[in-house]
Amino acid sequence: MPAALAGVEAAFLVLQYGMDVAPLLAAAGRAGVRRLVFLSSGAIVPGAERQPDVIAQYHRDVEQAIEASGIEWTFLRLLFPAINSLTFAMQLQGGDVIRAPYAEAAFSAVHERDVAEVAARILTGGGQAGRAYDLTGPESLTQAQQVRILGETLGRPLTVEDLDPEPVLEQMSQFMDPEFVAALFGLMAQAVGRPAPVNDVIEQITGHPARTYARWAADHRADFGG
């Protein structure tokens, strides 16, 4: 890391879940890094002494380590990025039915280009020190509505089969961290039957409205064989 951080004034941190951030922060401090932007989680409950699940707790622990580092910081809290929909691509190779639990869970999906633009503005311009921003897309859409939009983009009559979450949870827990998967399913369960929060943070920082899910689908046509 010393060679990678040589001459670096600002860094964008995107960490694998469970990664120990301490060595990175120590190296950044020694290298004289002045500004950190951390892609955190929208699952965090501000002000809570203990977070409600392991996803939120891990990201809040990292935030606190960054706060204690003495380096200027900004946190971008993101819950369900639009790019999560790429998990549908493999299913679409075999037909027009998407099978997933919590089809009626609603998210304000965020285009990764918007996340990148927000991060770049803060990294290069500063002025957002000590702030934690919740990033959302411009609309609340259920997974079923996202699939419909994806189908319209691809010109395919896509439908959704709402799966029983328990067998899917059990299967995924065999090859992923069980606590992480349980927390993820818990977040989806909470999103059923309630609109996802929507704000204009992306527009405030970038100067343009957040990109829609339809725009994301169009930008990713090739990933779905379109």
PDB file of C-alpha atoms in Angstrom:
ATOM      1  CA  MET A   1       0.000   0.000   0.000  1.00  0.00           C
ATOM      2  CA  PRO A   2       2.780   2.557   0.569  1.00  0.00           C
ATOM      3  CA  ALA A   3       3.601   2.582  -3.158  1.00  0.00           C
ATOM      4  CA  ALA A   4      -0.065   2.724  -4.152  1.00  0.00           C
ATOM      5  CA  LEU A   5      -0.746   5.668  -1.823  1.00  0.00           C
ATOM      6  CA  ALA A   6       2.377   7.678  -2.657  1.00  0.00           C
ATOM      7  CA  GLY A   7       1.308  11.185  -3.640  1.00  0.00           C
ATOM      8  CA  VAL A   8      -2.387  10.441  -3.090  1.00  0.00           C
ATOM      9  CA  GLU A   9      -4.413  13.252  -1.506  1.00  0.00           C
ATOM     10  CA  ALA A  10      -7.898  11.715  -1.670  1.00  0.00           C
ATOM     11  CA  ALA A  11      -9.129   8.120  -1.816  1.00  0.00           C
ATOM     12  CA  PHE A  12     -12.457   6.400  -2.453  1.00  0.00           C
ATOM     13  CA  LEU A  13     -12.947   3.324  -0.257  1.00  0.00           C
ATOM     14  CA  VAL A  14     -15.091   0.438  -1.509  1.00  0.00           C
ATOM     15  CA  LEU A  15     -14.519  -2.463   0.879  1.00  0.00           C
ATOM     16  CA  GLN A  16     -15.394  -6.116   0.717  1.00  0.00           C
ATOM     17  CA  TYR A  17     -17.757  -7.003   3.568  1.00  0.00           C
ATOM     18  CA  GLY A  18     -15.749  -8.045   6.620  1.00  0.00           C
ATOM     19  CA  MET A  19     -12.474  -6.488   5.502  1.00  0.00           C
ATOM     20  CA  ASP A  20     -10.308  -5.006   8.265  1.00  0.00           C
ATOM     21  CA  VAL A  21      -9.890  -1.328   7.372  1.00  0.00           C
ATOM     22  CA  ALA A  22      -7.218  -0.624  10.017  1.00  0.00           C
ATOM     23  CA  PRO A  23      -4.137  -1.403   7.863  1.00  0.00           C
ATOM     24  CA  LEU A  24      -5.473   0.750   5.042  1.00  0.00           C
ATOM     25  CA  LEU A  25      -6.169   3.679   7.358  1.00  0.00           C
ATOM     26  CA  ALA A  26      -2.727   3.386   8.927  1.00  0.00           C
ATOM     27  CA  ALA A  27      -1.077   3.387   5.493  1.00  0.00           C
ATOM     28  CA  ALA A  28      -3.222   6.329   4.359  1.00  0.00           C
ATOM     29  CA  GLY A  29      -2.227   8.295   7.445  1.00  0.00           C
ATOM     30  CA  ARG A  30       1.474   7.638   6.877  1.00  0.00           C
ATOM     31  CA  ALA A  31       1.153   8.613   3.210  1.00  0.00           C
ATOM     32  CA  GLY A  32      -0.486  11.928   4.060  1.00  0.00           C
ATOM     33  CA  VAL A  33      -3.887  11.201   2.494  1.00  0.00           C
ATOM     34  CA  ARG A  34      -6.075  14.185   3.347  1.00  0.00           C
ATOM     35  CA  ARG A  35      -9.566  13.089   2.281  1.00  0.00           C
ATOM     36  CA  LEU A  36     -11.497   9.794   2.321  1.00  0.00           C
ATOM     37  CA  VAL A  37     -14.861   9.033   0.744  1.00  0.00           C
ATOM     38  CA  PHE A  38     -16.286   5.721   1.962  1.00  0.00           C
ATOM     39  CA  LEU A  39     -19.059   3.813   0.181  1.00  0.00           C
ATOM     40  CA  SER A  40     -21.044   2.778   3.235  1.00  0.00           C
ATOM     41  CA  SER A  41     -24.454   1.170   3.781  1.00  0.00           C
ATOM     42  CA  GLY A  42     -27.913   2.694   3.825  1.00  0.00           C
ATOM     43  CA  ALA A  43     -28.848   0.029   6.383  1.00  0.00           C
ATOM     44  CA  ILE A  44     -27.143   2.084   9.109  1.00  0.00           C
ATOM     45  CA  VAL A  45     -29.488   3.573  11.696  1.00  0.00           C
ATOM     46  CA  PRO A  46     -28.032   6.990  12.587  1.00  0.00           C
ATOM     47  CA  GLY A  47     -27.385   7.444  16.302  1.00  0.00           C
ATOM     48  CA  ALA A  48     -28.013   3.801  17.239  1.00  0.00           C
ATOM     49  CA  GLU A  49     -25.616   2.419  19.843  1.00  0.00           C
ATOM     50  CA  ARG A  50     -25.867  -1.019  18.215  1.00  0.00           C
ATOM     51  CA  GLN A  51     -26.924  -1.485  14.632  1.00  0.00           C
ATOM     52  CA  PRO A  52     -29.848  -3.785  13.735  1.00  0.00           C
ATOM     53  CA  ASP A  53     -27.886  -6.290  11.634  1.00  0.00           C
ATOM     54  CA  VAL A  54     -24.356  -7.348  10.726  1.00  0.00           C
ATOM     55  CA  ILE A  55     -24.327  -5.388   7.452  1.00  0.00           C
ATOM     56  CA  ALA A  56     -25.158  -2.117   9.180  1.00  0.00           C
ATOM     57  CA  GLN A  57     -22.845  -2.888  12.115  1.00  0.00           C
ATOM     58  CA  TYR A  58     -19.847  -3.663   9.915  1.00  0.00           C
ATOM     59  CA  HIS A  59     -20.225  -0.461   7.915  1.00  0.00           C
ATOM     60  CA  ARG A  60     -20.795   1.658  11.018  1.00  0.00           C
ATOM     61  CA  ASP A  61     -17.680   0.134  12.618  1.00  0.00           C
ATOM     62  CA  VAL A  62     -15.682   1.132   9.527  1.00  0.00           C
ATOM     63  CA  GLU A  63     -17.172   4.626   9.660  1.00  0.00           C
ATOM     64  CA  GLN A  64     -16.123   4.988  13.277  1.00  0.00           C
ATOM     65  CA  ALA A  65     -12.594   3.816  12.470  1.00  0.00           C
ATOM     66  CA  ILE A  66     -12.404   6.420   9.700  1.00  0.00           C
ATOM     67  CA  GLU A  67     -13.731   9.110  12.031  1.00  0.00           C
ATOM     68  CA  ALA A  68     -11.016   8.237  14.550  1.00  0.00           C
ATOM     69  CA  SER A  69      -8.254   8.302  11.912  1.00  0.00           C
ATOM     70  CA  GLY A  70      -8.008  12.089  11.844  1.00  0.00           C
ATOM     71  CA  ILE A  71      -8.420  12.110   8.046  1.00  0.00           C
ATOM     72  CA  GLU A  72     -11.159  14.280   6.530  1.00  0.00           C
ATOM     73  CA  TRP A  73     -14.096  12.041   5.607  1.00  0.00           C
ATOM     74  CA  THR A  74     -17.428  11.820   3.805  1.00  0.00           C
ATOM     75  CA  PHE A  75     -19.715   8.780   3.871  1.00  0.00           C
ATOM     76  CA  LEU A  76     -21.973   7.754   0.979  1.00  0.00           C
ATOM     77  CA  ARG A  77     -24.626   5.394   2.329  1.00  0.00           C
ATOM     78  CA  LEU A  78     -26.161   3.203  -0.333  1.00  0.00           C
ATOM     79  CA  LEU A  79     -28.721   0.438   0.204  1.00  0.00           C
ATOM     80  CA  PHE A  80     -29.690  -1.410  -3.009  1.00  0.00           C
ATOM     81  CA  PRO A  81     -27.716  -0.339  -6.091  1.00  0.00           C
ATOM     82  CA  ALA A  82     -29.330  -0.918  -9.470  1.00  0.00           C
ATOM     83  CA  ILE A  83     -26.432  -3.142 -10.437  1.00  0.00           C
ATOM     84  CA  ASN A  84     -27.867  -5.810  -8.104  1.00  0.00           C
ATOM     85  CA  SER A  85     -30.251  -6.572 -10.983  1.00  0.00           C
ATOM     86  CA  LEU A  86     -27.386  -8.205 -12.855  1.00  0.00           C
ATOM     87  CA  THR A  87     -28.213 -11.286 -10.783  1.00  0.00           C
ATOM     88  CA  PHE A  88     -31.234 -11.689 -13.096  1.00  0.00           C
ATOM     89  CA  ALA A  89     -29.060 -12.063 -16.200  1.00  0.00           C
ATOM     90  CA  MET A  90     -28.252 -15.759 -15.747  1.00  0.00           C
ATOM     91  CA  GLN A  91     -31.926 -16.629 -15.297  1.00  0.00           C
ATOM     92  CA  LEU A  92     -32.843 -14.824 -18.506  1.00  0.00           C
ATOM     93  CA  GLN A  93     -30.592 -17.143 -20.489  1.00  0.00           C
ATOM     94  CA  GLY A  94     -33.169 -19.868 -19.908  1.00  0.00           C
ATOM     95  CA  GLY A  95     -36.441 -18.033 -20.409  1.00  0.00           C
ATOM     96  CA  ASP A  96     -38.541 -14.985 -19.580  1.00  0.00           C
ATOM     97  CA  VAL A  97     -39.301 -15.728 -15.908  1.00  0.00           C
ATOM     98  CA  ILE A  98     -37.337 -14.153 -13.042  1.00  0.00           C
ATOM     99  CA  ARG A  99     -37.580 -16.188  -9.844  1.00  0.00           C
ATOM    100  CA  ALA A 100     -36.712 -14.270  -6.689  1.00  0.00           C
ATOM    101  CA  PRO A 101     -37.927 -13.795  -3.111  1.00  0.00           C
ATOM    102  CA  TYR A 102     -39.584 -10.545  -2.036  1.00  0.00           C
ATOM    103  CA  ALA A 103     -40.866  -9.533  -5.482  1.00  0.00           C
ATOM    104  CA  GLU A 104     -42.879  -6.728  -3.846  1.00  0.00           C
ATOM    105  CA  ALA A 105     -39.926  -5.295  -1.915  1.00  0.00           C
ATOM    106  CA  ALA A 106     -39.422  -1.683  -3.014  1.00  0.00           C
ATOM    107  CA  PHE A 107     -36.056  -0.005  -3.533  1.00  0.00           C
ATOM    108  CA  SER A 108     -34.878   3.353  -4.876  1.00  0.00           C
ATOM    109  CA  ALA A 109     -32.212   1.784  -7.076  1.00  0.00           C
ATOM    110  CA  VAL A 110     -29.126   3.921  -7.745  1.00  0.00           C
ATOM    111  CA  HIS A 111     -27.183   3.907 -11.003  1.00  0.00           C
ATOM    112  CA  GLU A 112     -23.482   3.245 -10.369  1.00  0.00           C
ATOM    113  CA  ARG A 113     -22.548   6.193 -12.596  1.00  0.00           C
ATOM    114  CA  ASP A 114     -24.347   8.512 -10.185  1.00  0.00           C
ATOM    115  CA  VAL A 115     -22.417   7.038  -7.268  1.00  0.00           C
ATOM    116  CA  ALA A 116     -19.176   7.535  -9.181  1.00  0.00           C
ATOM    117  CA  GLU A 117     -20.006  11.134 -10.062  1.00  0.00           C
ATOM    118  CA  VAL A 118     -20.903  12.004  -6.468  1.00  0.00           C
ATOM    119  CA  ALA A 119     -17.686  10.444  -5.215  1.00  0.00           C
ATOM    120  CA  ALA A 120     -15.594  12.219  -7.862  1.00  0.00           C
ATOM    121  CA  ARG A 121     -17.102  15.631  -7.026  1.00  0.00           C
ATOM    122  CA  ILE A 122     -16.341  15.201  -3.339  1.00  0.00           C
ATOM    123  CA  LEU A 123     -12.884  13.726  -3.895  1.00  0.00           C
ATOM    124  CA  THR A 124     -11.778  16.525  -6.201  1.00  0.00           C
ATOM    125  CA  GLY A 125     -13.750  19.444  -4.814  1.00  0.00           C
ATOM    126  CA  GLY A 126     -14.032  18.812  -1.095  1.00  0.00           C
ATOM    127  CA  GLY A 127     -16.471  20.899   0.911  1.00  0.00           C
ATOM    128  CA  GLN A 128     -18.415  17.894   2.215  1.00  0.00           C
ATOM    129  CA  ALA A 129     -16.199  16.975   5.173  1.00  0.00           C
ATOM    130  CA  GLY A 130     -17.904  15.291   8.109  1.00  0.00           C
ATOM    131  CA  ARG A 131     -21.106  14.580   6.171  1.00  0.00           C
ATOM    132  CA  ALA A 132     -22.956  11.295   5.719  1.00  0.00           C
ATOM    133  CA  TYR A 133     -25.234  11.181   2.689  1.00  0.00           C
ATOM    134  CA  ASP A 134     -27.975   8.674   1.888  1.00  0.00           C
ATOM    135  CA  LEU A 135     -27.890   8.119  -1.868  1.00  0.00           C
ATOM    136  CA  THR A 136     -31.152   7.126  -3.564  1.00  0.00           C
ATOM    137  CA  GLY A 137     -32.453   6.841  -7.066  1.00  0.00           C
ATOM    138  CA  PRO A 138     -35.266   9.117  -8.304  1.00  0.00           C
ATOM    139  CA  GLU A 139     -38.119   6.630  -7.763  1.00  0.00           C
ATOM    140  CA  SER A 140     -39.327   3.794  -5.564  1.00  0.00           C
ATOM    141  CA  LEU A 141     -39.793   0.560  -7.525  1.00  0.00           C
ATOM    142  CA  THR A 142     -40.587  -2.964  -6.415  1.00  0.00           C
ATOM    143  CA  GLN A 143     -38.497  -5.803  -7.792  1.00  0.00           C
ATOM    144  CA  ALA A 144     -41.509  -6.776  -9.921  1.00  0.00           C
ATOM    145  CA  GLN A 145     -41.664  -3.257 -11.374  1.00  0.00           C
ATOM    146  CA  GLN A 146     -37.939  -3.327 -12.081  1.00  0.00           C
ATOM    147  CA  VAL A 147     -38.356  -6.583 -13.992  1.00  0.00           C
ATOM    148  CA  ARG A 148     -41.204  -5.051 -16.010  1.00  0.00           C
ATOM    149  CA  ILE A 149     -39.010  -2.081 -16.952  1.00  0.00           C
ATOM    150  CA  LEU A 150     -36.158  -4.415 -17.796  1.00  0.00           C
ATOM    151  CA  GLY A 151     -38.489  -6.421 -20.034  1.00  0.00           C
ATOM    152  CA  GLU A 152     -39.646  -3.277 -21.844  1.00  0.00           C
ATOM    153  CA  THR A 153     -36.028  -2.307 -22.434  1.00  0.00           C
ATOM    154  CA  LEU A 154     -35.096  -5.738 -23.777  1.00  0.00           C
ATOM    155  CA  GLY A 155     -38.323  -6.178 -25.739  1.00  0.00           C
ATOM    156  CA  ARG A 156     -39.162  -9.355 -23.831  1.00  0.00           C
ATOM    157  CA  PRO A 157     -42.351 -10.228 -21.875  1.00  0.00           C
ATOM    158  CA  LEU A 158     -40.626 -10.804 -18.543  1.00  0.00           C
ATOM    159  CA  THR A 159     -42.588 -11.998 -15.515  1.00  0.00           C
ATOM    160  CA  VAL A 160     -41.690 -12.567 -11.862  1.00  0.00           C
ATOM    161  CA  GLU A 161     -42.237 -15.646  -9.738  1.00  0.00           C
ATOM    162  CA  ASP A 162     -42.182 -14.690  -6.061  1.00  0.00           C
ATOM    163  CA  LEU A 163     -40.231 -17.434  -4.262  1.00  0.00           C
ATOM    164  CA  ASP A 164     -40.596 -18.583  -0.668  1.00  0.00           C
ATOM    165  CA  PRO A 165     -37.619 -16.855   1.019  1.00  0.00           C
ATOM    166  CA  GLU A 166     -36.713 -19.690   3.417  1.00  0.00           C
ATOM    167  CA  PRO A 167     -35.395 -22.279   0.919  1.00  0.00           C
ATOM    168  CA  VAL A 168     -33.506 -19.556  -0.966  1.00  0.00           C
ATOM    169  CA  LEU A 169     -31.992 -18.300   2.286  1.00  0.00           C
ATOM    170  CA  GLU A 170     -30.941 -21.812   3.229  1.00  0.00           C
ATOM    171  CA  GLN A 171     -29.360 -22.429  -0.172  1.00  0.00           C
ATOM    172  CA  MET A 172     -27.464 -19.118  -0.282  1.00  0.00           C
ATOM    173  CA  SER A 173     -26.199 -19.623   3.274  1.00  0.00           C
ATOM    174  CA  GLN A 174     -24.297 -22.687   2.087  1.00  0.00           C
ATOM    175  CA  PHE A 175     -21.862 -20.596   0.040  1.00  0.00           C
ATOM    176  CA  MET A 176     -22.155 -17.121   1.594  1.00  0.00           C
ATOM    177  CA  ASP A 177     -21.779 -15.843   5.168  1.00  0.00           C
ATOM    178  CA  PRO A 178     -25.067 -16.943   6.833  1.00  0.00           C
ATOM    179  CA  GLU A 179     -25.335 -13.831   9.019  1.00  0.00           C
ATOM    180  CA  PHE A 180     -24.782 -11.583   6.002  1.00  0.00           C
ATOM    181  CA  VAL A 181     -27.435 -13.398   3.962  1.00  0.00           C
ATOM    182  CA  ALA A 182     -29.897 -13.318   6.874  1.00  0.00           C
ATOM    183  CA  ALA A 183     -29.348  -9.561   7.244  1.00  0.00           C
ATOM    184  CA  LEU A 184     -29.847  -9.042   3.501  1.00  0.00           C
ATOM    185  CA  PHE A 185     -33.093 -10.992   3.515  1.00  0.00           C
ATOM    186  CA  GLY A 186     -34.214  -9.068   6.583  1.00  0.00           C
ATOM    187  CA  LEU A 187     -33.692  -5.769   4.751  1.00  0.00           C
ATOM    188  CA  MET A 188     -35.703  -7.048   1.788  1.00  0.00           C
ATOM    189  CA  ALA A 189     -38.500  -8.282   4.045  1.00  0.00           C
ATOM    190  CA  GLN A 190     -38.737  -4.840   5.640  1.00  0.00           C
ATOM    191  CA  ALA A 191     -39.053  -3.270   2.175  1.00  0.00           C
ATOM    192  CA  VAL A 192     -42.177  -5.234   1.250  1.00  0.00           C
ATOM    193  CA  GLY A 193     -45.331  -3.127   1.077  1.00  0.00           C
ATOM    194  CA  ARG A 194     -43.665   0.205   1.815  1.00  0.00           C
ATOM    195  CA  PRO A 195     -42.259   2.802  -0.580  1.00  0.00           C
ATOM    196  CA  ALA A 196     -38.492   3.251  -0.522  1.00  0.00           C
ATOM    197  CA  PRO A 197     -37.148   6.639   0.580  1.00  0.00           C
ATOM    198  CA  VAL A 198     -36.251   9.004  -2.258  1.00  0.00           C
ATOM    199  CA  ASN A 199     -34.154  12.169  -1.992  1.00  0.00           C
ATOM    200  CA  ASP A 200     -32.334  14.627  -4.261  1.00  0.00           C
ATOM    201  CA  VAL A 201     -28.815  14.290  -2.820  1.00  0.00           C
ATOM    202  CA  ILE A 202     -27.392  13.155  -6.162  1.00  0.00           C
ATOM    203  CA  GLU A 203     -28.833  16.193  -7.918  1.00  0.00           C
ATOM    204  CA  GLN A 204     -27.575  18.525  -5.192  1.00  0.00           C
ATOM    205  CA  ILE A 205     -24.002  17.278  -5.574  1.00  0.00           C
ATOM    206  CA  THR A 206     -23.780  16.534  -9.310  1.00  0.00           C
ATOM    207  CA  GLY A 207     -26.132  19.194 -10.665  1.00  0.00           C
ATOM    208  CA  HIS A 208     -28.343  16.695 -12.528  1.00  0.00           C
ATOM    209  CA  PRO A 209     -31.209  14.426 -11.435  1.00  0.00           C
ATOM    210  CA  ALA A 210     -30.403  10.855 -10.486  1.00  0.00           C
ATOM    211  CA  ARG A 211     -30.588   8.451 -13.417  1.00  0.00           C
ATOM    212  CA  THR A 212     -33.729   6.319 -13.591  1.00  0.00           C
ATOM    213  CA  TYR A 213     -33.858   2.544 -13.457  1.00  0.00           C
ATOM    214  CA  ALA A 214     -34.985   2.596 -17.090  1.00  0.00           C
ATOM    215  CA  ARG A 215     -31.782   4.440 -17.959  1.00  0.00           C
ATOM    216  CA  TRP A 216     -29.772   1.841 -16.026  1.00  0.00           C
ATOM    217  CA  ALA A 217     -31.508  -0.986 -17.896  1.00  0.00           C
ATOM    218  CA  ALA A 218     -30.781   0.690 -21.246  1.00  0.00           C
ATOM    219  CA  ASP A 219     -27.129   1.166 -20.294  1.00  0.00           C
ATOM    220  CA  HIS A 220     -26.877  -2.536 -19.431  1.00  0.00           C
ATOM    221  CA  ARG A 221     -28.761  -4.100 -22.340  1.00  0.00           C
ATOM    222  CA  ALA A 222     -25.671  -6.025 -23.414  1.00  0.00           C
ATOM    223  CA  ASP A 223     -25.351  -7.618 -19.970  1.00  0.00           C
ATOM    224  CA  PHE A 224     -28.780  -9.203 -20.459  1.00  0.00           C
ATOM    225  CA  GLY A 225     -28.164 -10.291 -24.044  1.00  0.00           C
ATOM    226  CA  GLY A 226     -30.092  -7.347 -25.461  1.00  0.00           C
TER     227      GLY A 226
END
